[in-house]
CSV table of C-alpha atoms (C1' of nucleotides) in Angstrom, one decimal:
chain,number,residue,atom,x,y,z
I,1,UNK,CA,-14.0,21.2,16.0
I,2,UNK,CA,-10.4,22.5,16.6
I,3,UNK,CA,-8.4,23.4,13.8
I,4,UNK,CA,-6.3,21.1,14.6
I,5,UNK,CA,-8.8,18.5,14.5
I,6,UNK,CA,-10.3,19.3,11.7
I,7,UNK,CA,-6.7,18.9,10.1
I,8,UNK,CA,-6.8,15.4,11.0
I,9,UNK,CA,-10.1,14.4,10.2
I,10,UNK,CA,-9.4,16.0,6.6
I,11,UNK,CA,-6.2,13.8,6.7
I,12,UNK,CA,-8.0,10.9,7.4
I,13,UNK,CA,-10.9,11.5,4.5
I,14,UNK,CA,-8.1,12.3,2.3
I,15,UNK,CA,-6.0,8.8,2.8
I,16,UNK,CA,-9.2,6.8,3.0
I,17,UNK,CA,-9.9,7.8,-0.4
I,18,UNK,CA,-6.6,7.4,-1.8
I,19,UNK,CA,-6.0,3.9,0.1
I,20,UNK,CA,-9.8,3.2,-1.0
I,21,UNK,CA,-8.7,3.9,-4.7
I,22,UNK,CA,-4.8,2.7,-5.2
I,23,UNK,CA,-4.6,0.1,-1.7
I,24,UNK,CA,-2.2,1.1,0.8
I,25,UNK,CA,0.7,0.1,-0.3
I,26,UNK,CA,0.3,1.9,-3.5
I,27,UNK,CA,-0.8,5.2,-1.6
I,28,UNK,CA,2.1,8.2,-1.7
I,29,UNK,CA,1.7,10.5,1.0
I,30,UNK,CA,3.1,13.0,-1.4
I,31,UNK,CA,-0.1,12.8,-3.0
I,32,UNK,CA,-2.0,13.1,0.8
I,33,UNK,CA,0.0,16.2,1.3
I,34,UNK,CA,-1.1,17.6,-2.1
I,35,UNK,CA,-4.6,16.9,-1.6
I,36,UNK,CA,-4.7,18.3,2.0
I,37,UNK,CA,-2.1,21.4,1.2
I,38,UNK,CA,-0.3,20.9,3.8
I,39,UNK,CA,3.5,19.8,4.8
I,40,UNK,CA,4.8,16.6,5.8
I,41,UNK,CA,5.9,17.5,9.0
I,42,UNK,CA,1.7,17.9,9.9
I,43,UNK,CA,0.9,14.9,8.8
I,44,UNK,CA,3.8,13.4,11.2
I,45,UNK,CA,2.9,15.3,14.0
I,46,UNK,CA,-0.9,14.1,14.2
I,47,UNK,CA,0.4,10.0,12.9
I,48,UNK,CA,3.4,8.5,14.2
I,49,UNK,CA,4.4,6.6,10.0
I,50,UNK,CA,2.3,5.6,7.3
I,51,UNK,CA,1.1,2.3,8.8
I,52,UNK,CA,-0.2,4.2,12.3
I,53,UNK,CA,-2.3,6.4,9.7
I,54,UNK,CA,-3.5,3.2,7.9
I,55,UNK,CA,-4.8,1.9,11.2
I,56,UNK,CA,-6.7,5.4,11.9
I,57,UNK,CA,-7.9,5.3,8.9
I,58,UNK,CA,-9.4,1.6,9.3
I,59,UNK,CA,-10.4,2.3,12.9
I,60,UNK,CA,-11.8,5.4,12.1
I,61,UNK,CA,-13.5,5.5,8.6
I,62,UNK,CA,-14.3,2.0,7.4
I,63,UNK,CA,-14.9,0.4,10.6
I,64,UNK,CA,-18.0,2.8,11.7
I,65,UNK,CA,-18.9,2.9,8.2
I,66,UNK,CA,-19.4,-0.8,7.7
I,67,UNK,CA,-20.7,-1.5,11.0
I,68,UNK,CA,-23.9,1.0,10.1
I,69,UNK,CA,-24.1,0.0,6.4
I,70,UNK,CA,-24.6,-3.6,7.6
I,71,UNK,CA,-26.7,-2.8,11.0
I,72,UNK,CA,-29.2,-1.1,8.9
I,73,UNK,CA,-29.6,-3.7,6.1
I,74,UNK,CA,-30.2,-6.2,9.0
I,75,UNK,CA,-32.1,-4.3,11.4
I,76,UNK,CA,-35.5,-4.6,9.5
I,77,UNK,CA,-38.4,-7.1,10.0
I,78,UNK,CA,-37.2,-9.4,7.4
I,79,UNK,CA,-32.9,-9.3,7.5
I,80,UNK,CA,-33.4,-12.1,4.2
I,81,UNK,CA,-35.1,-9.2,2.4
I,82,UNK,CA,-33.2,-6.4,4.1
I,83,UNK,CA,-29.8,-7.7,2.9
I,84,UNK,CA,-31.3,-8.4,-0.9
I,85,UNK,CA,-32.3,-4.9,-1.0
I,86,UNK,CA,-29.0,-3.8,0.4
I,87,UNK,CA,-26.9,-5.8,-2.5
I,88,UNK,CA,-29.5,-5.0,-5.2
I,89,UNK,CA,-29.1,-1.0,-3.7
I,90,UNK,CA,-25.4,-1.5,-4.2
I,91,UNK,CA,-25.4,-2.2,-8.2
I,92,UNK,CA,-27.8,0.4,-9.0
I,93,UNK,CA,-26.7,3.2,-6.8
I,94,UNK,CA,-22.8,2.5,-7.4
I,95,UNK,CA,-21.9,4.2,-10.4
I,96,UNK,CA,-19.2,1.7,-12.4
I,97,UNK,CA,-16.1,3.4,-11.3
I,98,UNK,CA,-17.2,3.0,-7.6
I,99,UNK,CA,-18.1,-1.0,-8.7
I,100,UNK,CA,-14.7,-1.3,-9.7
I,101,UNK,CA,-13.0,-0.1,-6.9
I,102,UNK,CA,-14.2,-2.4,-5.0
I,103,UNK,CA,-15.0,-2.8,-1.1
I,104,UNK,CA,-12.4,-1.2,1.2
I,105,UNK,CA,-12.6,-4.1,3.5
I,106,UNK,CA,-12.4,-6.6,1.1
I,107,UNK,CA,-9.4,-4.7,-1.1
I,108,UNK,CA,-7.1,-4.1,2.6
I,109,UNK,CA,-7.5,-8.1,3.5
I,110,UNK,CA,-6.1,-9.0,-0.2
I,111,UNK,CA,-3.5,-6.4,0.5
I,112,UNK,CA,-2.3,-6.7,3.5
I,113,UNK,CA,-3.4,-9.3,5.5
I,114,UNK,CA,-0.5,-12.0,4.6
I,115,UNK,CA,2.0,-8.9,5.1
I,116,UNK,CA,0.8,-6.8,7.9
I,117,UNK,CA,-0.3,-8.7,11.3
I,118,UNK,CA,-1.9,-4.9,12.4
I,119,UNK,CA,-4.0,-4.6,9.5
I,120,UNK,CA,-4.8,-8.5,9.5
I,121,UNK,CA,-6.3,-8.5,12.8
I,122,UNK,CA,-8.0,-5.4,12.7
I,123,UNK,CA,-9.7,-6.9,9.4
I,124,UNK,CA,-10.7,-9.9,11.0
I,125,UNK,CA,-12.3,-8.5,14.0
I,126,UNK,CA,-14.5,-6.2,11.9
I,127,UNK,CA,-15.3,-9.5,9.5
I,128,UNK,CA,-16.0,-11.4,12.4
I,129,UNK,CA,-18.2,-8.9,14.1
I,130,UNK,CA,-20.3,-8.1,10.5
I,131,UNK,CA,-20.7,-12.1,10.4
I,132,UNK,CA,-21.9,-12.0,14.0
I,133,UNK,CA,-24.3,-9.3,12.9
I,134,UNK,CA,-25.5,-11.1,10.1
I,135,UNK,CA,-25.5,-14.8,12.4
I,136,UNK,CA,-27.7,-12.9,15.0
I,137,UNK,CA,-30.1,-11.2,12.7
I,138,UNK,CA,-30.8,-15.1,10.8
I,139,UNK,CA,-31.1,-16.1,14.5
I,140,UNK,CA,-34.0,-13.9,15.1
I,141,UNK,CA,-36.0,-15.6,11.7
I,142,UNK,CA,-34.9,-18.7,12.6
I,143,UNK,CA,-38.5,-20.4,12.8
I,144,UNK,CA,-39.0,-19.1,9.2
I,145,UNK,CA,-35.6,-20.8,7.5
I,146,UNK,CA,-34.6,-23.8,7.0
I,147,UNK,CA,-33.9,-26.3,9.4
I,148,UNK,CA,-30.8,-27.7,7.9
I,149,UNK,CA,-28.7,-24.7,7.7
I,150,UNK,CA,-25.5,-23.9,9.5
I,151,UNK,CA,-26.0,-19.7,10.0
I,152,UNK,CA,-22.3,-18.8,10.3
I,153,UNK,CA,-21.3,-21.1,7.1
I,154,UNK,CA,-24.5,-19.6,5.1
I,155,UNK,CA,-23.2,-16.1,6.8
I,156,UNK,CA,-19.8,-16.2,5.6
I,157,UNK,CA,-21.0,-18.1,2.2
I,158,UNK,CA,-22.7,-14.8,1.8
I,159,UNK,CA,-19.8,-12.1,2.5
I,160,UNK,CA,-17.5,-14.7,0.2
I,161,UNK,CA,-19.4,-14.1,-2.5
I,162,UNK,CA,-20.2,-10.7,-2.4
I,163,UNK,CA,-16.5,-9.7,-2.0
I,164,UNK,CA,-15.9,-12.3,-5.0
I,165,UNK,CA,-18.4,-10.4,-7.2
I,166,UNK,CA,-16.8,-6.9,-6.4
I,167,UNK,CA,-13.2,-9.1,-7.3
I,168,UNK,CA,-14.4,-10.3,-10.2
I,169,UNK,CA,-16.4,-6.9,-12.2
I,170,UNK,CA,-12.7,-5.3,-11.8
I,171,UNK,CA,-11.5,-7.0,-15.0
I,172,UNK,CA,-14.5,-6.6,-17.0
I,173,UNK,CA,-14.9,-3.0,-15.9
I,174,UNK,CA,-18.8,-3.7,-15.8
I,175,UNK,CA,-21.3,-3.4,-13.4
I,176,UNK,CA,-23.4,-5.9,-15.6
I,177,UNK,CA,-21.6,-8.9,-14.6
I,178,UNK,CA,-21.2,-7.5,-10.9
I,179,UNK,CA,-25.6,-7.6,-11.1
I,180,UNK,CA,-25.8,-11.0,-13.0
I,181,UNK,CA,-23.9,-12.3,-9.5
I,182,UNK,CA,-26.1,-10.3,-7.0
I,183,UNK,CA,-29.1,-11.2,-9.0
I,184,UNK,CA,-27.5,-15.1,-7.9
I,185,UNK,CA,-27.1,-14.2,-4.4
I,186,UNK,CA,-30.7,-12.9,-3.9
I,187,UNK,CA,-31.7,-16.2,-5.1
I,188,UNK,CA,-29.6,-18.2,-3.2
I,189,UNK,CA,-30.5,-16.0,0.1
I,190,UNK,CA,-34.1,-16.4,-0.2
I,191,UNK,CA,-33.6,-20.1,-0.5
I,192,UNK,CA,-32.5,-19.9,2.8
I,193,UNK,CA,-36.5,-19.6,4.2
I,194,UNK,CA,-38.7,-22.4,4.4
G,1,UNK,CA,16.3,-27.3,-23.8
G,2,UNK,CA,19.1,-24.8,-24.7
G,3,UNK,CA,20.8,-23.3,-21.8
G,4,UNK,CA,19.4,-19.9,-22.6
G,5,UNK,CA,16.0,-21.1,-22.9
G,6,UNK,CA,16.4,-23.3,-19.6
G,7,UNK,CA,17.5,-19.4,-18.3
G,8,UNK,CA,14.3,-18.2,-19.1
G,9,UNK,CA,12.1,-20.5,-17.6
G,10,UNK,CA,13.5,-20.0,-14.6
G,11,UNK,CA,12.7,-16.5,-14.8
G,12,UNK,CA,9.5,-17.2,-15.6
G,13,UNK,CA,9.3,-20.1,-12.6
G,14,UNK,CA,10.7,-17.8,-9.9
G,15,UNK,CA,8.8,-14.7,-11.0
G,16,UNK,CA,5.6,-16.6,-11.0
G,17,UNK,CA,6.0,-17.6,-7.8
G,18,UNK,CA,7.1,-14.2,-6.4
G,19,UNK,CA,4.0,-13.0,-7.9
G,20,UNK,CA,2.1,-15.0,-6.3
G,21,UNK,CA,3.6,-14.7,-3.5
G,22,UNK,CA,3.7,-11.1,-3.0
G,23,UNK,CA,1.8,-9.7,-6.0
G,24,UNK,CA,3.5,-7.9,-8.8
G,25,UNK,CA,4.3,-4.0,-8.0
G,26,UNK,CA,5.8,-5.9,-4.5
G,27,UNK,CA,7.9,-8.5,-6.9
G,28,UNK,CA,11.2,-7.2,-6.8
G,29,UNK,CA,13.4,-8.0,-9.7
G,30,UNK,CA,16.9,-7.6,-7.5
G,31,UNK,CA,14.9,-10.7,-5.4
G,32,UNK,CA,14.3,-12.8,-8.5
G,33,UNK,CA,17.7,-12.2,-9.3
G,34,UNK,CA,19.0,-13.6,-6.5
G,35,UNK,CA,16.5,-16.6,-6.3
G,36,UNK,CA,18.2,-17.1,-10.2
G,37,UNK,CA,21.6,-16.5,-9.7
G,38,UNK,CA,21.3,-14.3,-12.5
G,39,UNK,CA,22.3,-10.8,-13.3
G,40,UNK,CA,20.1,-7.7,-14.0
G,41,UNK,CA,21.2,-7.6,-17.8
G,42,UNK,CA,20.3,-11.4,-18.0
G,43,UNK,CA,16.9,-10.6,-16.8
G,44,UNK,CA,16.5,-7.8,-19.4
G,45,UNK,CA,17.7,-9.9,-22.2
G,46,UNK,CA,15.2,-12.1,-22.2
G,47,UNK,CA,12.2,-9.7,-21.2
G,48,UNK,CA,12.1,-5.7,-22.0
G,49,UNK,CA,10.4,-4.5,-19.2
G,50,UNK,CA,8.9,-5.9,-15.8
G,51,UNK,CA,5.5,-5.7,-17.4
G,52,UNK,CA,6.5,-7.8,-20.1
G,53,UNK,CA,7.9,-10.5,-17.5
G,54,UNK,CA,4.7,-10.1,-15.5
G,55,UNK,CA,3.0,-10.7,-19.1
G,56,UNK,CA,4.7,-13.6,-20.2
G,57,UNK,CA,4.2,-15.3,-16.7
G,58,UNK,CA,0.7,-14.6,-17.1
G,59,UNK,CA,0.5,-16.1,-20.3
G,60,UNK,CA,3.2,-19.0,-19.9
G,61,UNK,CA,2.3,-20.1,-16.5
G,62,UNK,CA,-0.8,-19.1,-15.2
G,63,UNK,CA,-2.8,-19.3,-18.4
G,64,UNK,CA,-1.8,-23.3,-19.1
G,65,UNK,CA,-1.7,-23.9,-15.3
G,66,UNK,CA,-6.0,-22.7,-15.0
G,67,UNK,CA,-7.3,-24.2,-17.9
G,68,UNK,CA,-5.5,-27.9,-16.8
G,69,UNK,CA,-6.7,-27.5,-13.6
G,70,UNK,CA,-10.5,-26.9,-14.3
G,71,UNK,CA,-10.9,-28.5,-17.5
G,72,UNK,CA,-9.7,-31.8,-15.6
G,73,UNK,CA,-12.2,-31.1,-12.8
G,74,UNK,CA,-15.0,-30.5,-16.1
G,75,UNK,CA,-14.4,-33.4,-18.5
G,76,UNK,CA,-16.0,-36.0,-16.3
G,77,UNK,CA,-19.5,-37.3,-16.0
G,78,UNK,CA,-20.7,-35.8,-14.0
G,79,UNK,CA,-19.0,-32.0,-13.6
G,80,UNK,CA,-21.3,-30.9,-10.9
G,81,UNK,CA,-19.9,-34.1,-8.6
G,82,UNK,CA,-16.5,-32.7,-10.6
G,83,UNK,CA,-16.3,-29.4,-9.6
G,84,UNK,CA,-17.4,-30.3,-5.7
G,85,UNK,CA,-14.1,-33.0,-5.8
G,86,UNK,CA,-12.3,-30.2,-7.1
G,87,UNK,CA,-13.1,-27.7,-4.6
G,88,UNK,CA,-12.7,-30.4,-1.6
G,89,UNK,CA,-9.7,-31.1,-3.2
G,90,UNK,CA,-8.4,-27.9,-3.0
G,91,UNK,CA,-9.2,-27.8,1.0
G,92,UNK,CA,-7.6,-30.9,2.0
G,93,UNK,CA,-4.1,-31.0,-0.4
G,94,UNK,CA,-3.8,-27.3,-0.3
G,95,UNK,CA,-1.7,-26.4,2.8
G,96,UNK,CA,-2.6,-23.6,5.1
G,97,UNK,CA,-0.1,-21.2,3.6
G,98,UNK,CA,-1.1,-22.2,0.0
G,99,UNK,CA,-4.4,-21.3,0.7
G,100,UNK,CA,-3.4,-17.6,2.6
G,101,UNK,CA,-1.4,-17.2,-0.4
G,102,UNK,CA,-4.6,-17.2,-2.6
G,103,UNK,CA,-5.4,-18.0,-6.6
G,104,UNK,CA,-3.2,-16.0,-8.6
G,105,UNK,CA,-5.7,-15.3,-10.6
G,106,UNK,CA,-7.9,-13.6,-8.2
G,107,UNK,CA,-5.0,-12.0,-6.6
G,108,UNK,CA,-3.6,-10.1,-9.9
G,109,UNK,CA,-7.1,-9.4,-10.8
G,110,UNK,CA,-8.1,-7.3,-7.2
G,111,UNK,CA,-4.4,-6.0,-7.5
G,112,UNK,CA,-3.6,-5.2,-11.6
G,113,UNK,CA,-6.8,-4.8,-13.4
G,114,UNK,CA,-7.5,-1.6,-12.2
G,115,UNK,CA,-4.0,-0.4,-12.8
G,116,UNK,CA,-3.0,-1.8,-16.2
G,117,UNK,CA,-4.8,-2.4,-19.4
G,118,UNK,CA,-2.5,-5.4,-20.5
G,119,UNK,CA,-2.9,-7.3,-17.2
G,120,UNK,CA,-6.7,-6.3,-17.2
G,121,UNK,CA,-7.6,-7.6,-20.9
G,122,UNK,CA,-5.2,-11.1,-20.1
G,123,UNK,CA,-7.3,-11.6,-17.0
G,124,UNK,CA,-10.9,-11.0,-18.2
G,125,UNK,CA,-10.0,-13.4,-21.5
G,126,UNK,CA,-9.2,-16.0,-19.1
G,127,UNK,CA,-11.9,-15.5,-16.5
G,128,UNK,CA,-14.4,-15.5,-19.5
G,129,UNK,CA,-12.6,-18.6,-21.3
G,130,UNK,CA,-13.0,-20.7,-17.7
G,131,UNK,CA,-16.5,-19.6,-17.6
G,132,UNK,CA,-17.3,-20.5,-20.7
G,133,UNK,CA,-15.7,-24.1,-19.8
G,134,UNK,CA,-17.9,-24.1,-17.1
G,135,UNK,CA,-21.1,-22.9,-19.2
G,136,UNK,CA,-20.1,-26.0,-21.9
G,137,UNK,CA,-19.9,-28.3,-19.3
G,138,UNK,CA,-23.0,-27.5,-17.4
G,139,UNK,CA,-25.1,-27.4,-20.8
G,140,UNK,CA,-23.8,-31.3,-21.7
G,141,UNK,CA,-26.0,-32.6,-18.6
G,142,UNK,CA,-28.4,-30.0,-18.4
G,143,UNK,CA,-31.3,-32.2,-19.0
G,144,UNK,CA,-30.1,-33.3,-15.3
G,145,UNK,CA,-30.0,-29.6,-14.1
G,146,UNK,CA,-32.9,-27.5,-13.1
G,147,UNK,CA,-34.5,-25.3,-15.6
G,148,UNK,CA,-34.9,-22.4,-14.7
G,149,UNK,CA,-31.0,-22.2,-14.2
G,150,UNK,CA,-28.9,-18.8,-16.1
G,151,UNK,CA,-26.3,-20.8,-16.3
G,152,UNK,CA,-23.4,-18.4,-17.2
G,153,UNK,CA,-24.7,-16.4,-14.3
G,154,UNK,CA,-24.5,-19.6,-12.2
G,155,UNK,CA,-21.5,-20.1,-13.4
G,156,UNK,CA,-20.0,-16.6,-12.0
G,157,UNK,CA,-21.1,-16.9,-9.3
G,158,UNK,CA,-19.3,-20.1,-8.2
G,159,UNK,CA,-16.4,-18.8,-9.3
G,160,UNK,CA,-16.9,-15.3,-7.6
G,161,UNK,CA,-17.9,-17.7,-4.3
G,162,UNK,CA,-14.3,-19.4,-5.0
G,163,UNK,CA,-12.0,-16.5,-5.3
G,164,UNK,CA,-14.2,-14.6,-1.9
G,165,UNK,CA,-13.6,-17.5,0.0
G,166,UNK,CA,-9.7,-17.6,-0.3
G,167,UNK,CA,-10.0,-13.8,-0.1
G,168,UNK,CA,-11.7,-14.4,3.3
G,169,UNK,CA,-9.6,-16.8,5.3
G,170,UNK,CA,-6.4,-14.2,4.7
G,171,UNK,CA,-7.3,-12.6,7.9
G,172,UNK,CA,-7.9,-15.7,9.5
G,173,UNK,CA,-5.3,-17.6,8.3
G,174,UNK,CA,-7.3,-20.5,8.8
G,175,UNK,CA,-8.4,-23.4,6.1
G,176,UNK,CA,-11.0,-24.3,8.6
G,177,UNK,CA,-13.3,-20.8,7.1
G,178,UNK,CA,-12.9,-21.6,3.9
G,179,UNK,CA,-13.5,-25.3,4.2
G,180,UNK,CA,-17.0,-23.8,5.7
G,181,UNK,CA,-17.7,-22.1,2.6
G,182,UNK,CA,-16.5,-24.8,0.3
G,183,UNK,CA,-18.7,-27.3,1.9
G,184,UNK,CA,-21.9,-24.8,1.6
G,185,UNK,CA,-20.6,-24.1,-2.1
G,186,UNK,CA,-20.7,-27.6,-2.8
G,187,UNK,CA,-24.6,-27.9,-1.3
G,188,UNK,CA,-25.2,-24.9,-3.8
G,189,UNK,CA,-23.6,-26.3,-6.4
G,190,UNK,CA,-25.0,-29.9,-6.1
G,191,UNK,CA,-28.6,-28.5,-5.2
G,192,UNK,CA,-28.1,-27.1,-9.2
G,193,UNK,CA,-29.7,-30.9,-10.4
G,194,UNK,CA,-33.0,-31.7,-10.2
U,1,DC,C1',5.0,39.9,29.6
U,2,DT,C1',7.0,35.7,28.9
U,3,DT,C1',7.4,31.0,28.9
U,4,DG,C1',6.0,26.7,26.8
U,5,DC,C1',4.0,23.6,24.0
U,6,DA,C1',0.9,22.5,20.2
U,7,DA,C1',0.7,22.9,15.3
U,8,DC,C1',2.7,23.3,11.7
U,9,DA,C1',6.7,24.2,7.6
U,10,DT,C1',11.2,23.3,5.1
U,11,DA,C1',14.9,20.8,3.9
U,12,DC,C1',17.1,16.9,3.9
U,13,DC,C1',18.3,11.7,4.2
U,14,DA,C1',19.1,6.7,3.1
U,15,DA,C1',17.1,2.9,0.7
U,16,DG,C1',15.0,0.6,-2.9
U,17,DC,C1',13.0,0.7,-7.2
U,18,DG,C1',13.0,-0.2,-12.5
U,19,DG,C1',15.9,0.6,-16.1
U,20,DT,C1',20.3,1.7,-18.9
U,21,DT,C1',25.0,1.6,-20.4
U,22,DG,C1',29.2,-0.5,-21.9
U,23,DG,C1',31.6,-4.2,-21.9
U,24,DT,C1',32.7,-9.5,-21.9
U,25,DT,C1',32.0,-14.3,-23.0
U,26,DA,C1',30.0,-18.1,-25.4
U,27,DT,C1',27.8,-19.9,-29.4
U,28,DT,C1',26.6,-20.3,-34.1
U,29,DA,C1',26.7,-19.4,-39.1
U,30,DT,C1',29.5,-18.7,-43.1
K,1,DA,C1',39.0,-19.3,-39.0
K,2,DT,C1',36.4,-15.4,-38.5
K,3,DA,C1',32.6,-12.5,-38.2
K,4,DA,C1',28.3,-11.8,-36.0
K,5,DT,C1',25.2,-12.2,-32.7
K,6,DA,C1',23.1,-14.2,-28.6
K,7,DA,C1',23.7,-14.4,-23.7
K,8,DC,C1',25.2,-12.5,-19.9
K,9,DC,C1',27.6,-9.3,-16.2
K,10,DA,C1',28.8,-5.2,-13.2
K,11,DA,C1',28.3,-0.6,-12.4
K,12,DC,C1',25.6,3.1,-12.6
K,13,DC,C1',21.4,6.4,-13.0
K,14,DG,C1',17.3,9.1,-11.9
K,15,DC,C1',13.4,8.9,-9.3
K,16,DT,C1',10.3,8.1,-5.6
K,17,DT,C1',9.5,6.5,-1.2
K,18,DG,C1',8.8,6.8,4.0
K,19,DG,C1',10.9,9.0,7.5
K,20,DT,C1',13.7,12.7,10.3
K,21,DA,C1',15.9,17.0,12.0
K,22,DT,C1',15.5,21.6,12.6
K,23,DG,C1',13.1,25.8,12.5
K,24,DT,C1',9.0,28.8,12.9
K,25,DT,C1',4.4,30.4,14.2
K,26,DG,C1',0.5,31.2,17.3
K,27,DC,C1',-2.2,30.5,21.1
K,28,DA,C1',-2.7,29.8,26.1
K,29,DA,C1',-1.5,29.4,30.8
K,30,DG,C1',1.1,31.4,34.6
DNA sequence: CTTGCAACATACCAAGCGGTTGGTTATTAT
DNA sequence: ATAATAACCAACCGCTTGGTATGTTGCAAG
C-alpha cells in the first residue's frame, strides 16, 4: 500500500472509532488530526468536508464489517442457532465499555437519519440488505418453522430488538441487563421452529 | 400562574420540544429564544446552565408525560390486551413524522447517557420505574400468564423491542416498518398468557 | 534537468455556540 | 413611599467548529 493510501485508510480507522465512540456530529476533526499526526490540509486533500468522510467511513468500514459479521452468523446449517450464538457471542466477548457504545449502525440511524438524507439512505440500504440476509437464510429452514410467520416482520422484530437492547444497557452501564434481553431473544428466536 | 412562572413553562414547553426534536447538544438556546420571544438573560434567570434546562425538562415534562402514558395503558384488566392497544395506538394516532422523531426517552438515552452522569442517572431511574410498572402489572394477572415467564426480563425486552422499532423506521421514514414490528410485538406479547 | 502534480503543512477565517456582564423595568414587602 | 429583589434585556466574550487559501516538499514522467 502507497503511503498515501495508507494515510487514508489510517484516517478512516481513526474517524470510525471516534464517530463509533462520540457519533458524528459530536466527532472534532481536531481530535482526527491529533490521533493521525497529521495536518488538516491532508485530511482535505484525501475527503472533500466532514460529511464526504462520514460516508467513507460508512461505505468503507461498517458496511463490509456488518455484511460479514451477519453473513457468517447466518451461513451455518441452522441460521435460528447461528444467530443465537452470534447475540449470546456478543454479551460475553464485548467487554462493558464496548456494550455501551453501542452498534455503529444503530447509533448513525438515531443520529443522523432525520438530519442527513446521505447518511439515511446509506443506513437503510445496508438494513435492508442485513434483513434480506436474515429473510433468505429463514427461507432456506422454512420446512422446519412455523407456518404462521411473516419472515421479514420476524426479521426486522429481531434487528428492533437487538438495537433496543444495545439502546437500552447505555443508561445502566451494564452488560447484565443487555444479557437478561439477549437471553429473551434466544427464546423468542427458537420459538420460531416448529 | 404568575407571569414569570407562565415564562418558565414556556421554556420548558419549547425546549422540550427542541429536544426532542433535534436532541440536546443540537438544541440551540438562540432557537428557543426565538420560538419564546425571550431574551438570553431571561433564559438564564430562570435556569443556570443549559444542562440544568435540559434537567428540568427531563424531570418536568418527560418524567410526568411516561409514567401517564404507560400507567394508563397498565391499570386495566387486562394489561397484556393494554399494552397491545397501547402500542397499536401509538401506530395509527402517531403521524409519520412523530414517529421519525422517536420517544424522547430513547432518543436522550442513545444520545446523553454516555456523555453525562445527570442525564444518565434521570434516565435509568425512569427506565427502571416504567419497568417496574410493567413487572406490578404483569404479576396482578400472572396466574393468567405462563410460568415459566422472568418477568422483569420480559418486561425489557418489550420495551427494548419498542424503543428499536422507532429507532428502525428513521431510515425508512415509514410507519408501515414499524407497524410490522408492533403487530409481531403484540403476537409476543399476547402469546405471554397461557 | 526540469516540469508538474500528488501529498502534504501552516495559518487563517466566519459562524455559531454556551455563558457573562451591566444595566433596566416591574413587582412586592415594609 | 421607598427599598429590595425578581424578572428581564442588549451587548459582548472566549472558544471551538468545519472549511479555505497559500505555501512547501518529494516523486515521477518527459
Amino acid at each position: 500500500m502507497s503511503d498515501a493510501e495508507q494515510t487514508r485508510q489510517n484516517i478512516l480507522t481513526v474517524a470510525a472509532d471516534e464517530i463509533h465512540q462520540h457519533g458524528f456530529k459530536a466527532t472534532s476533526l481536531s481530535v482526527i488530526l491529533n490521533r493521525c499526526e497529521i495536518s488538516k490540509g491532508a485530511l482535505y486533500h484525501h475527503f472533500s468536508s466532514k460529511m464526504a468522510l462520514g460516508y467513507a467511513v460508512f461505505e468503507e468500514i461498517y458496511t463490509p464489517m456488518f455484511l460479514e459479521l451477519w453473513q457468517s452468523a447466518l451461513a451455518v446449517d441452522d441460521p435460528i442457532e447461528g444467530l443465537c450464538d452470534f447475540f449470546t457471542a456478543i454479551t460475553e466477548q464485548m467487554s462493558c465499555s464496548e456494550v455501551v457504545c453501542g452498534c455503529p449502525l444503530n447509533n448513525l440511524c438515531e443520529e443522523m437519519a432525520n438530519v442527513d438524507e446521505g447518511f439515511r439512505l446509506r443506513i437503510l440500504a445496508l438494513q435492508e440488505q442485513l434483513n434480506q440476509s436474515i429473510v433468505d437464510a429463514f427461507e432456506k429452514i422454512s420446512d422446519d418453522l412455523r407456518a404462521d410467520l411473516a419472515l421479514s416482520q420476524v426479521s426486522y422484530f429481531i434487528v428492533a430488538t437487538l438495537n433496543g437492547a444495545t439502546t437500552l444497557c447505555k443508561s445502566s452501564r451494564n452488560k447484565a441487563l443487555f444479557q437478561q434481553v439477549i437471553a429473551e431473544l434466544c427464546l423468542y428466536t427458537r420459538a420460531l421452529k416448529k
